[in-house]
PDB file of C-alpha atoms in Angstrom:
ATOM      1  CA  MET A   1     -20.997  -0.317  14.770  1.00 54.00           C
ATOM      2  CA  ARG A   2     -17.661  -1.478  13.380  1.00 57.00           C
ATOM      3  CA  PRO A   3     -14.661  -2.414  15.498  1.00 55.00           C
ATOM      4  CA  PRO A   4     -11.930   0.255  15.739  1.00 53.00           C
ATOM      5  CA  GLY A   5      -9.616   0.162  12.732  1.00 54.00           C
ATOM      6  CA  SER A   6     -12.148  -1.677  10.595  1.00 60.00           C
ATOM      7  CA  ASP A   7     -13.113  -0.117   7.303  1.00 71.00           C
ATOM      8  CA  GLY A   8     -15.659  -2.813   6.512  1.00 74.00           C
ATOM      9  CA  ARG A   9     -13.626  -4.637   3.873  1.00 87.00           C
ATOM     10  CA  THR A  10     -13.623  -8.403   3.918  1.00 93.00           C
ATOM     11  CA  GLN A  11     -10.668 -10.594   3.013  1.00 93.00           C
ATOM     12  CA  SER A  12     -12.672 -11.781   0.000  1.00 94.00           C
ATOM     13  CA  GLY A  13     -13.318  -8.205  -1.090  1.00 94.00           C
ATOM     14  CA  VAL A  14      -9.660  -7.238  -0.735  1.00 93.00           C
ATOM     15  CA  ALA A  15      -8.591 -10.381  -2.610  1.00 94.00           C
ATOM     16  CA  ALA A  16     -10.929  -9.623  -5.502  1.00 94.00           C
ATOM     17  CA  ARG A  17      -9.769  -6.023  -5.662  1.00 94.00           C
ATOM     18  CA  ILE A  18      -6.034  -6.833  -5.826  1.00 94.00           C
ATOM     19  CA  GLY A  19      -6.367 -10.056  -7.803  1.00 96.00           C
ATOM     20  CA  VAL A  20      -5.150 -12.671  -5.327  1.00 96.00           C
ATOM     21  CA  SER A  21      -6.816 -15.461  -3.379  1.00 96.00           C
ATOM     22  CA  ARG A  22      -8.547 -14.855  -0.056  1.00 96.00           C
ATOM     23  CA  MET A  23      -6.051 -17.290   1.504  1.00 97.00           C
ATOM     24  CA  HIS A  24      -3.167 -15.121   0.279  1.00 96.00           C
ATOM     25  CA  VAL A  25      -4.783 -12.044   1.861  1.00 95.00           C
ATOM     26  CA  SER A  26      -5.193 -14.002   5.094  1.00 94.00           C
ATOM     27  CA  ARG A  27      -1.514 -14.980   5.080  1.00 95.00           C
ATOM     28  CA  LEU A  28      -0.432 -11.407   4.360  1.00 93.00           C
ATOM     29  CA  LEU A  29      -2.564 -10.076   7.205  1.00 92.00           C
ATOM     30  CA  ARG A  30      -1.219 -12.683   9.607  1.00 93.00           C
ATOM     31  CA  ALA A  31       2.439 -11.955   8.690  1.00 93.00           C
ATOM     32  CA  THR A  32       2.227  -8.147   8.644  1.00 92.00           C
ATOM     33  CA  PRO A  33       2.319  -7.436  12.423  1.00 91.00           C
ATOM     34  CA  ALA A  34       5.406  -9.636  12.873  1.00 90.00           C
ATOM     35  CA  ARG A  35       7.207  -7.915   9.983  1.00 88.00           C
ATOM     36  CA  LEU A  36       6.359  -4.482  11.363  1.00 87.00           C
ATOM     37  CA  ARG A  37       7.534  -5.521  14.827  1.00 86.00           C
ATOM     38  CA  GLU A  38      10.868  -6.746  13.416  1.00 85.00           C
ATOM     39  CA  ARG A  39      11.434  -3.490  11.552  1.00 81.00           C
ATOM     40  CA  LEU A  40      10.547  -1.366  14.558  1.00 82.00           C
ATOM     41  CA  GLU A  41      12.935  -3.338  16.742  1.00 82.00           C
ATOM     42  CA  ASP A  42      15.767  -2.935  14.193  1.00 76.00           C
ATOM     43  CA  ARG A  43      16.434   0.780  14.649  1.00 72.00           C
ATOM     44  CA  ASP A  44      19.851   0.413  12.944  1.00 73.00           C
ATOM     45  CA  ALA A  45      18.119  -0.494   9.681  1.00 68.00           C
ATOM     46  CA  PRO A  46      18.446   1.897   6.736  1.00 70.00           C
ATOM     47  CA  GLY A  47      15.823   4.610   6.728  1.00 70.00           C
ATOM     48  CA  TRP A  48      15.736   5.318  10.439  1.00 66.00           C
ATOM     49  CA  ALA A  49      16.662   8.896  11.359  1.00 65.00           C
ATOM     50  CA  GLU A  50      18.540   9.770  14.524  1.00 63.00           C
ATOM     51  CA  GLU A  51      15.838  12.223  15.560  1.00 63.00           C
ATOM     52  CA  PRO A  52      12.195  12.268  14.434  1.00 61.00           C
ATOM     53  CA  GLU A  53      11.390  15.028  11.973  1.00 63.00           C
ATOM     54  CA  GLU A  54       9.102  17.809  13.131  1.00 68.00           C
ATOM     55  CA  CYS A  55       5.685  17.874  11.504  1.00 69.00           C
ATOM     56  CA  GLY A  56       4.362  21.175  10.220  1.00 61.00           C
TER      57      GLY A  56
END
């Protein structure tokens, strides 16, 4: 059984698929949550709507 959110891809497999080193994939994965957090905290940034759009 895989952990939630895991699609079974390894850092090595991702690196080979996109043509970068495994270390680069590791660095990207480590930096991504912080970048997302910063963008979510900056609600005045371009692209944020006043009200969420309705789905459907």
